[in-house]
Amino acid sequence: MPAAPNLEQRRTAQRARTRRTILDATEQLLLDVGMQAFSIRKLVAECGYTAPTIYQHFGDKDGLLDALVDERFERLEERLRRLRRSGDPVEILRTRALAFIRFGIRNPRHVQLASALRARKHAVPPSMEEARALLEQPWVQLWEAERIRAGDWHSAAQALGALCTGIVVARIENPDHDWSKTLADDAVDALLRGLVIDYSEGTPRR
Amino acid sequence: MPAAPNLEQRRTAQRARTRRTILDATEQLLLDVGMQAFSIRKLVAECGYTAPTIYQHFGDKDGLLDALVDERFERLEERLRRLRRSGDPVEILRTRALAFIRFGIRNPRHVQLASALRARKHAVPPSMEEARALLEQPWVQLWEAERIRAGDWHSAAQALGALCTGIVVARIENPDHDWSKTLADDAVDALLRGLVIDYSEGTPRR
DNA sequence: AAAGATAGGTAACGCTGTTAAAGGATCCAG
DNA sequence: CTGGATCCTTTAACAGCGTTACCTATCTTT
């Protein structure tokens, strides 16, 4: 049987609860009115707390949105970690890249927010950096196995990263365009074919 | 010898001049303070005109920025048109894609602005759409020559477009990262190798 | 029971985009 | 040469924004 909760424990628990409430309301309002029309005033009108409370917990409007984005990107990090780690590094790359793209397409507002936040401050949410690292890491093995066609290891990793963000950004920025259903698969496959030496044809896919 | 300018001609000339002044001041202020801190008040304090004048000419803050972006992207369109149109379509694609990326890297503020504007309104600057069309057009020839490896024609075009915007966005969003000097060349080459059937090795480049 | 910390509320400051109403300059008709 | 119409520009204000100095109530500790 657990001991009665300490004072400090209760306090931090309370803090966590109000943080949660505020974050949930933020997410809801953001989905309702869009990130352009989102404002602290509307948020406090809906979430029950008042402005200074929010500033006490998150410091800043950007801090609040940062927290929201970071939290969501932690899910991506988790998912990437859950995918299999062993086997052909190219296959790992392919799987992670597709998961990355899928996540971006399913969370357009958060991606957009992350981009806007990075545009004004220099800070990147740590979970996002972590996800990128997971997407770059398998390239090291390929490099050591001398399976990278041209250029250095960074170049290849950055190329795949750029392709992923490019697909996500393009699809987010004009969702009405009739995007090829197989775009992500085709593009990632093609880039990997072009970058890696012996991934030309005999891949298990298709 | 030209006739004395008509009244209407003189008026539109005058309009064009003030438009020019305002746009130049906008560009300057934007470069000075960054797009986050840019405001109409600061603009009117620097350009000599007052707020309603600007609203008369551009309708809106977004309209003003739209005009600025559109104007700049017309340069890209021109440059893409100036590049050679004949020869191997793959080579045309490669050249245009690299010009596209180069332009984005050299005009980060305008690209960022275009992205931000597209995020709130649905409108895309026409010159930007034109540039994209120029980047997609050569794919049709490749498709007719049955030189596209897998998927449909749209898929390939969208993949290359996504890679280009991805590289630009990535480099703009964190300019401090030490980007591989050959990233753009390597990435575009690799993707084309993976997408097009007989572009594997014997390209004139390198 | 007194004292002190702490979460939360009140009300204000300075800034923003935007616009209604008014002021002039410039051109045509008589 | 003069009266009137048509633009273009300015003055002054509105509503909403992010943010913060100050105050209040509640609850733990001594």
Coordinates of C-alpha atoms (C1' of nucleotides) in Angstrom, one line a residue:
Chain A
M1 CA 0.0 0.0 0.0
P2 CA 1.4 3.4 -1.0
A3 CA 2.3 5.9 1.5
A4 CA 0.3 9.1 1.7
P5 CA 1.6 11.5 -1.0
N6 CA 4.2 13.9 0.0
L7 CA 3.4 17.6 -0.2
E8 CA 5.9 18.3 -2.9
Q9 CA 4.5 15.3 -4.8
R10 CA 1.0 16.6 -4.5
R11 CA 2.1 20.0 -5.7
T12 CA 3.9 18.7 -8.8
A13 CA 1.0 16.5 -9.5
Q14 CA -1.3 19.4 -9.3
R15 CA 1.0 21.4 -11.6
A16 CA 1.0 18.5 -14.1
R17 CA -2.8 18.4 -14.1
T18 CA -3.3 22.1 -14.9
R19 CA -0.5 21.8 -17.5
R20 CA -2.4 18.9 -19.0
T21 CA -5.7 20.9 -19.0
I22 CA -4.1 23.9 -20.6
L23 CA -2.3 21.8 -23.2
D24 CA -5.5 19.9 -24.1
A25 CA -7.5 23.1 -24.4
T26 CA -4.7 24.6 -26.6
E27 CA -4.8 21.6 -28.9
Q28 CA -8.6 21.8 -29.2
L29 CA -8.6 25.5 -29.9
L30 CA -5.8 25.1 -32.3
L31 CA -7.7 22.5 -34.3
D32 CA -10.9 24.6 -34.1
V33 CA -9.7 28.0 -35.2
G34 CA -6.3 27.3 -36.9
M35 CA -3.0 28.5 -35.8
Q36 CA -3.3 31.9 -37.3
A37 CA -6.4 32.8 -35.3
F38 CA -5.2 31.1 -32.1
S39 CA -4.7 33.6 -29.2
I40 CA -4.1 33.4 -25.5
R41 CA -7.3 35.4 -24.9
K42 CA -9.4 32.8 -26.7
L43 CA -7.6 30.1 -24.9
V44 CA -8.3 31.6 -21.4
A45 CA -11.9 32.1 -22.4
E46 CA -12.2 28.4 -23.0
C47 CA -10.0 26.6 -20.6
G48 CA -11.1 28.3 -17.4
Y49 CA -7.7 29.6 -16.3
T50 CA -6.6 33.1 -16.8
A51 CA -3.6 34.6 -18.6
P52 CA -1.0 34.8 -15.8
T53 CA -1.6 31.2 -14.9
I54 CA -0.7 30.2 -18.4
Y55 CA 2.4 32.4 -18.4
Q56 CA 3.4 31.0 -15.1
H57 CA 3.3 27.4 -16.5
F58 CA 4.7 28.0 -19.9
G59 CA 6.5 31.3 -19.7
D60 CA 5.4 32.4 -23.1
K61 CA 3.0 31.9 -26.0
D62 CA 5.8 30.3 -27.9
G63 CA 6.7 28.2 -24.8
L64 CA 3.1 26.9 -24.7
L65 CA 3.1 25.9 -28.3
D66 CA 6.6 24.5 -28.0
A67 CA 5.4 22.2 -25.2
L68 CA 2.5 21.1 -27.4
V69 CA 4.7 20.3 -30.3
D70 CA 7.4 18.6 -28.3
E71 CA 4.9 16.4 -26.6
R72 CA 3.5 15.3 -30.0
F73 CA 6.8 14.6 -31.5
E74 CA 7.6 12.4 -28.6
R75 CA 5.0 10.1 -30.0
L76 CA 6.9 10.0 -33.3
E77 CA 10.1 9.2 -31.4
E78 CA 8.5 6.4 -29.6
R79 CA 7.0 4.9 -32.8
L80 CA 10.4 5.1 -34.5
R81 CA 12.0 3.3 -31.6
R82 CA 9.3 0.6 -31.7
L83 CA 10.1 -0.3 -35.3
R84 CA 12.5 -3.1 -35.8
R85 CA 16.2 -2.2 -35.3
S86 CA 17.9 -5.2 -36.9
G87 CA 18.2 -6.5 -40.4
D88 CA 19.1 -4.7 -43.5
P89 CA 19.9 -1.1 -42.7
V90 CA 18.3 0.0 -45.9
E91 CA 15.1 -1.6 -44.9
I92 CA 15.3 0.1 -41.5
L93 CA 15.8 3.4 -43.3
R94 CA 12.9 2.8 -45.5
T95 CA 10.5 1.9 -42.7
R96 CA 11.6 4.9 -40.6
A97 CA 11.3 7.3 -43.4
L98 CA 7.8 6.2 -44.2
A99 CA 6.8 6.4 -40.6
F100 CA 8.2 9.9 -40.5
I101 CA 6.2 10.9 -43.5
R102 CA 3.1 9.3 -42.2
F103 CA 3.4 11.1 -38.9
G104 CA 3.8 14.4 -40.6
I105 CA 0.8 13.9 -42.8
R106 CA -1.3 12.9 -39.9
N107 CA -0.3 15.8 -37.7
P108 CA -0.2 18.7 -40.1
R109 CA -0.9 21.4 -37.5
H110 CA 1.9 20.3 -35.2
V111 CA 4.4 20.2 -38.1
Q112 CA 3.4 23.6 -39.3
L113 CA 3.6 24.9 -35.7
A114 CA 7.1 23.4 -35.3
S115 CA 8.2 25.1 -38.5
A116 CA 6.7 28.5 -37.4
L117 CA 8.4 28.2 -34.0
R118 CA 11.7 27.3 -35.5
A119 CA 11.4 30.3 -37.8
R120 CA 11.4 32.8 -34.9
K121 CA 13.5 31.2 -32.3
H122 CA 16.5 29.0 -32.8
A123 CA 15.3 26.3 -30.5
V124 CA 14.2 23.0 -31.9
P125 CA 12.0 20.7 -29.8
P126 CA 14.3 18.0 -28.4
S127 CA 12.0 15.2 -29.3
M128 CA 12.1 16.3 -33.0
E129 CA 15.8 16.3 -33.0
E130 CA 15.8 12.9 -31.5
A131 CA 13.5 11.7 -34.3
R132 CA 15.8 13.1 -36.9
A133 CA 18.7 11.4 -35.3
L134 CA 16.9 8.0 -35.5
L135 CA 16.4 8.7 -39.2
E136 CA 20.0 9.4 -39.7
Q137 CA 21.6 6.7 -37.6
P138 CA 21.4 3.7 -40.0
W139 CA 23.4 5.5 -42.6
V140 CA 26.5 5.0 -40.5
Q141 CA 26.3 1.3 -40.9
L142 CA 25.9 1.7 -44.6
W143 CA 28.8 3.9 -44.8
E144 CA 31.0 1.5 -42.9
A145 CA 29.8 -1.3 -45.2
E146 CA 30.8 0.9 -48.2
R147 CA 27.3 0.7 -49.6
I148 CA 26.9 4.5 -50.2
R149 CA 27.2 5.4 -53.9
A150 CA 28.6 8.8 -53.9
G151 CA 29.4 11.8 -51.7
D152 CA 29.8 11.4 -48.0
W153 CA 27.6 9.9 -45.3
H154 CA 26.1 13.2 -44.2
S155 CA 25.0 14.0 -47.7
A156 CA 23.0 10.8 -48.1
A157 CA 21.4 11.2 -44.6
Q158 CA 20.5 14.8 -45.3
A159 CA 19.0 13.9 -48.7
L160 CA 16.7 11.4 -47.2
G161 CA 15.7 13.8 -44.4
A162 CA 15.1 16.5 -46.9
L163 CA 12.9 14.3 -49.1
C164 CA 10.8 13.3 -46.1
T165 CA 10.2 16.9 -44.9
G166 CA 9.7 17.9 -48.5
I167 CA 6.9 15.4 -49.0
V168 CA 5.3 16.4 -45.7
V169 CA 5.5 20.1 -46.3
A170 CA 4.3 19.8 -49.9
R171 CA 1.2 17.7 -48.8
I172 CA 0.5 20.0 -45.9
E173 CA 0.8 23.2 -47.8
N174 CA -1.7 22.3 -50.5
P175 CA -3.8 19.4 -49.3
D176 CA -6.3 19.8 -52.2
H177 CA -3.8 18.7 -54.8
D178 CA -4.4 15.1 -55.8
W179 CA -1.3 13.5 -54.4
S180 CA -0.2 10.2 -55.8
K181 CA -1.3 7.5 -53.4
T182 CA 2.1 5.8 -53.7
L183 CA 4.1 9.0 -53.6
A184 CA 5.9 8.4 -50.3
D185 CA 6.7 4.7 -51.2
D186 CA 7.9 5.5 -54.7
A187 CA 10.0 8.5 -53.7
V188 CA 11.7 6.9 -50.8
D189 CA 12.4 3.7 -52.8
A190 CA 13.8 5.7 -55.7
L191 CA 16.0 7.8 -53.5
L192 CA 17.4 4.8 -51.7
R193 CA 17.9 3.0 -55.0
G194 CA 19.9 6.0 -56.1
L195 CA 21.9 6.4 -52.9
V196 CA 22.7 2.8 -51.9
I197 CA 24.8 0.5 -54.0
D198 CA 23.0 -2.8 -53.9
Y199 CA 19.4 -1.9 -53.3
S200 CA 18.7 -1.7 -57.0
E201 CA 16.1 -4.2 -57.6
G202 CA 15.7 -7.2 -55.4
T203 CA 13.9 -5.5 -52.5
P204 CA 11.2 -7.4 -50.7
R205 CA 8.7 -4.6 -51.5
R206 CA 6.6 -5.1 -54.7
Chain B
M1 CA 8.1 60.3 -81.3
P2 CA 5.7 59.3 -78.6
A3 CA 2.6 61.2 -77.9
A4 CA 2.2 63.1 -74.7
P5 CA 1.1 60.6 -72.0
N6 CA -2.6 60.1 -71.6
L7 CA -4.1 61.0 -68.2
E8 CA -4.8 57.4 -67.4
Q9 CA -1.3 56.4 -68.4
R10 CA 0.2 59.0 -66.1
R11 CA -2.0 57.8 -63.3
T12 CA -1.1 54.2 -63.6
A13 CA 2.5 55.2 -63.9
Q14 CA 2.2 57.1 -60.6
R15 CA 0.5 54.1 -59.0
A16 CA 3.4 51.9 -60.2
R17 CA 5.9 54.3 -58.7
T18 CA 4.4 54.4 -55.2
R19 CA 3.9 50.6 -55.4
R20 CA 7.6 50.3 -56.1
T21 CA 8.6 52.5 -53.3
I22 CA 6.4 50.7 -50.8
L23 CA 7.6 47.3 -52.0
D24 CA 11.3 48.3 -51.8
A25 CA 10.8 49.7 -48.3
T26 CA 9.0 46.4 -47.3
E27 CA 11.9 44.4 -48.6
Q28 CA 14.4 46.5 -46.7
L29 CA 12.5 46.5 -43.4
L30 CA 11.9 42.8 -43.8
L31 CA 15.7 42.2 -44.2
D32 CA 16.4 44.5 -41.2
V33 CA 14.0 43.3 -38.6
G34 CA 12.9 39.8 -39.7
M35 CA 9.5 38.7 -40.8
Q36 CA 8.3 38.2 -37.2
A37 CA 8.9 41.8 -36.1
F38 CA 7.7 43.3 -39.4
S39 CA 4.7 45.5 -38.9
I40 CA 2.8 48.0 -41.0
R41 CA 3.5 50.7 -38.4
K42 CA 7.2 50.3 -38.8
L43 CA 6.9 50.3 -42.5
V44 CA 4.9 53.5 -42.7
A45 CA 7.5 55.1 -40.3
E46 CA 10.2 54.3 -42.8
C47 CA 8.6 54.6 -46.2
G48 CA 7.0 58.0 -45.9
Y49 CA 3.5 57.0 -46.8
T50 CA 0.8 56.3 -44.3
A51 CA -1.2 53.2 -43.5
P52 CA -4.3 53.7 -45.6
T53 CA -2.2 54.3 -48.7
I54 CA -0.6 50.9 -48.3
Y55 CA -4.0 49.4 -47.8
Q56 CA -5.3 51.1 -50.9
H57 CA -2.5 49.7 -52.9
F58 CA -2.2 46.2 -51.5
G59 CA -5.5 45.7 -49.7
D60 CA -4.0 43.8 -46.8
K61 CA -0.8 43.1 -45.0
D62 CA -0.9 39.6 -46.6
G63 CA -1.5 41.3 -49.9
L64 CA 1.6 43.4 -49.6
L65 CA 3.7 40.4 -48.6
D66 CA 2.1 38.4 -51.4
A67 CA 3.1 41.0 -53.9
L68 CA 6.6 41.0 -52.7
V69 CA 6.9 37.2 -52.9
D70 CA 5.3 37.0 -56.2
E71 CA 7.6 39.5 -57.7
R72 CA 10.6 37.7 -56.4
F73 CA 9.4 34.3 -57.7
E74 CA 9.0 35.9 -61.1
R75 CA 12.8 36.0 -61.2
L76 CA 13.0 32.3 -60.6
E77 CA 10.5 31.7 -63.4
E78 CA 12.6 33.8 -65.7
R79 CA 15.8 32.0 -64.8
L80 CA 14.1 28.6 -65.3
R81 CA 12.9 29.7 -68.7
R82 CA 16.4 31.0 -69.7
L83 CA 17.9 27.6 -69.0
R84 CA 18.2 25.4 -72.1
R85 CA 15.0 23.6 -73.1
S86 CA 16.4 21.0 -75.5
G87 CA 18.5 17.9 -75.1
D88 CA 18.1 15.1 -72.6
P89 CA 15.0 15.7 -70.5
V90 CA 16.8 14.3 -67.5
E91 CA 19.5 16.8 -67.9
I92 CA 16.9 19.6 -68.1
L93 CA 15.2 18.3 -65.0
R94 CA 18.6 18.2 -63.2
T95 CA 19.4 21.8 -64.2
R96 CA 16.0 23.2 -63.3
A97 CA 16.0 21.4 -60.0
L98 CA 19.4 22.7 -59.0
A99 CA 18.3 26.2 -60.1
F100 CA 15.2 25.9 -58.0
I101 CA 17.2 24.9 -54.9
R102 CA 19.8 27.5 -55.5
F103 CA 17.1 30.2 -55.7
G104 CA 15.5 29.0 -52.5
I105 CA 18.8 29.1 -50.6
R106 CA 19.6 32.5 -51.8
N107 CA 16.2 34.0 -51.0
P108 CA 15.3 32.4 -47.6
R109 CA 13.1 35.2 -46.4
H110 CA 10.9 35.1 -49.5
V111 CA 10.6 31.4 -49.3
Q112 CA 9.7 31.5 -45.7
L113 CA 7.2 34.2 -46.4
A114 CA 5.6 32.3 -49.2
S115 CA 5.2 29.3 -46.9
A116 CA 3.7 31.4 -44.1
L117 CA 1.3 33.1 -46.5
R118 CA 0.2 29.8 -48.0
A119 CA -0.4 28.5 -44.5
R120 CA -3.1 31.1 -43.8
K121 CA -4.7 31.7 -47.2
H122 CA -5.2 29.1 -49.9
A123 CA -3.7 31.3 -52.6
V124 CA -0.3 30.6 -54.0
P125 CA 1.6 33.3 -55.9
P126 CA 1.1 32.6 -59.6
S127 CA 4.8 32.9 -60.4
M128 CA 5.5 30.2 -57.9
E129 CA 3.0 27.9 -59.5
E130 CA 4.5 28.7 -62.9
A131 CA 8.0 27.8 -61.6
R132 CA 6.7 24.5 -60.3
A133 CA 5.1 23.7 -63.6
L134 CA 8.4 24.3 -65.3
L135 CA 9.9 21.8 -63.0
E136 CA 7.3 19.2 -63.7
Q137 CA 6.9 19.6 -67.4
P138 CA 9.9 17.5 -68.6
W139 CA 8.6 14.5 -66.8
V140 CA 5.9 14.2 -69.5
Q141 CA 8.5 13.5 -72.2
L142 CA 10.2 10.9 -70.0
W143 CA 6.9 9.2 -69.4
E144 CA 6.1 9.1 -73.1
A145 CA 9.5 7.6 -73.8
E146 CA 8.8 5.0 -71.1
R147 CA 11.9 5.9 -69.1
I148 CA 10.2 6.2 -65.7
R149 CA 11.0 3.3 -63.5
A150 CA 7.9 2.8 -61.3
G151 CA 4.7 4.4 -60.4
D152 CA 3.0 7.1 -62.5
W153 CA 4.3 10.3 -64.0
H154 CA 2.8 12.5 -61.2
S155 CA 4.5 10.5 -58.6
A156 CA 8.0 11.1 -60.0
A157 CA 7.4 14.8 -60.6
Q158 CA 6.0 15.2 -57.1
A159 CA 9.0 13.4 -55.7
L160 CA 11.5 15.7 -57.3
G161 CA 9.5 18.7 -56.3
A162 CA 9.3 17.5 -52.7
L163 CA 13.1 16.8 -52.6
C164 CA 13.8 20.4 -53.8
T165 CA 11.5 22.1 -51.3
G166 CA 12.8 19.7 -48.6
I167 CA 16.4 20.7 -49.2
V168 CA 15.5 24.4 -49.3
V169 CA 13.3 24.2 -46.2
A170 CA 15.9 22.2 -44.2
R171 CA 18.7 24.5 -45.1
I172 CA 16.6 27.6 -44.3
E173 CA 15.2 26.3 -41.0
N174 CA 18.6 25.6 -39.5
P175 CA 21.3 27.5 -41.4
D176 CA 23.9 26.8 -38.7
H177 CA 24.0 23.1 -39.5
D178 CA 27.1 22.2 -41.6
W179 CA 25.4 21.2 -44.8
S180 CA 27.2 19.0 -47.1
K181 CA 28.5 21.2 -49.9
T182 CA 27.4 18.7 -52.6
L183 CA 24.1 17.9 -51.0
A184 CA 21.9 19.4 -53.7
D185 CA 23.9 17.8 -56.5
D186 CA 24.2 14.4 -54.8
A187 CA 20.5 14.3 -53.8
V188 CA 19.1 15.3 -57.1
D189 CA 21.4 12.9 -59.0
A190 CA 20.5 10.1 -56.7
L191 CA 16.8 10.6 -57.0
L192 CA 16.9 10.9 -60.7
R193 CA 19.0 7.7 -60.9
G194 CA 16.4 6.0 -58.9
L195 CA 13.5 7.4 -60.8
V196 CA 14.7 7.3 -64.4
I197 CA 15.5 4.1 -66.2
D198 CA 18.7 4.7 -68.1
Y199 CA 20.3 7.6 -66.2
S200 CA 22.3 5.2 -64.0
E201 CA 25.9 6.0 -64.6
G202 CA 26.9 7.6 -67.9
T203 CA 25.8 11.1 -67.1
P204 CA 28.1 14.0 -68.3
R205 CA 28.4 15.2 -64.7
R206 CA 31.4 14.0 -62.7
Chain C
dA1 C1' -3.3 30.0 16.1
dA2 C1' 0.3 32.9 13.4
dA3 C1' 3.2 33.0 9.5
dG4 C1' 4.6 32.2 5.2
dA5 C1' 4.5 30.3 0.6
dT6 C1' 2.1 29.6 -3.7
dA7 C1' -1.6 29.1 -7.3
dG8 C1' -4.6 32.0 -9.4
dG9 C1' -7.3 36.6 -10.6
dT10 C1' -7.7 41.9 -11.7
dA11 C1' -6.5 45.4 -14.5
dA12 C1' -3.6 47.7 -17.1
dC13 C1' 0.4 48.9 -20.8
dG14 C1' 2.0 49.2 -25.3
dC15 C1' 1.6 47.2 -29.5
dT16 C1' -0.8 45.3 -33.6
dG17 C1' -3.9 45.3 -38.3
dT18 C1' -7.5 47.8 -40.1
dT19 C1' -10.8 51.5 -41.5
dA20 C1' -14.4 55.5 -41.3
dA21 C1' -14.3 60.3 -42.1
dA22 C1' -12.0 64.2 -43.7
dG23 C1' -8.5 66.9 -46.4
dG24 C1' -6.2 68.3 -50.8
dA25 C1' -4.4 68.0 -55.4
dT26 C1' -5.4 67.4 -60.2
dC27 C1' -8.2 67.3 -64.3
dC28 C1' -12.4 68.2 -67.2
dA29 C1' -16.8 71.1 -68.4
dG30 C1' -18.6 75.5 -69.0
Chain D
dC1 C1' -10.8 81.4 -65.8
dT2 C1' -13.8 79.1 -62.6
dG3 C1' -16.8 75.3 -60.4
dG4 C1' -17.2 70.5 -59.6
dA5 C1' -15.7 65.6 -59.7
dT6 C1' -12.2 62.1 -59.0
dC7 C1' -8.7 60.3 -57.3
dC8 C1' -4.9 59.9 -53.6
dT9 C1' -3.5 60.7 -49.0
dT10 C1' -3.8 61.7 -44.0
dT11 C1' -5.9 62.1 -39.4
dA12 C1' -7.7 59.7 -35.7
dA13 C1' -9.8 56.1 -33.9
dC14 C1' -11.4 50.9 -32.9
dA15 C1' -10.9 46.3 -31.5
dG16 C1' -7.8 42.8 -30.4
dC17 C1' -3.3 41.1 -29.2
dG18 C1' 0.9 39.3 -25.8
dT19 C1' 2.5 40.4 -21.6
dT20 C1' 3.1 41.8 -16.6
dA21 C1' 2.9 44.5 -12.0
dC22 C1' 0.0 43.9 -8.3
dC23 C1' -3.3 41.8 -5.3
dT24 C1' -6.1 37.8 -3.0
dA25 C1' -7.3 33.5 -1.2
dT26 C1' -6.0 28.9 0.2
dC27 C1' -3.2 25.7 2.4
dT28 C1' 1.2 23.8 5.0
dT29 C1' 4.1 24.4 8.6
dT30 C1' 5.6 25.9 13.1

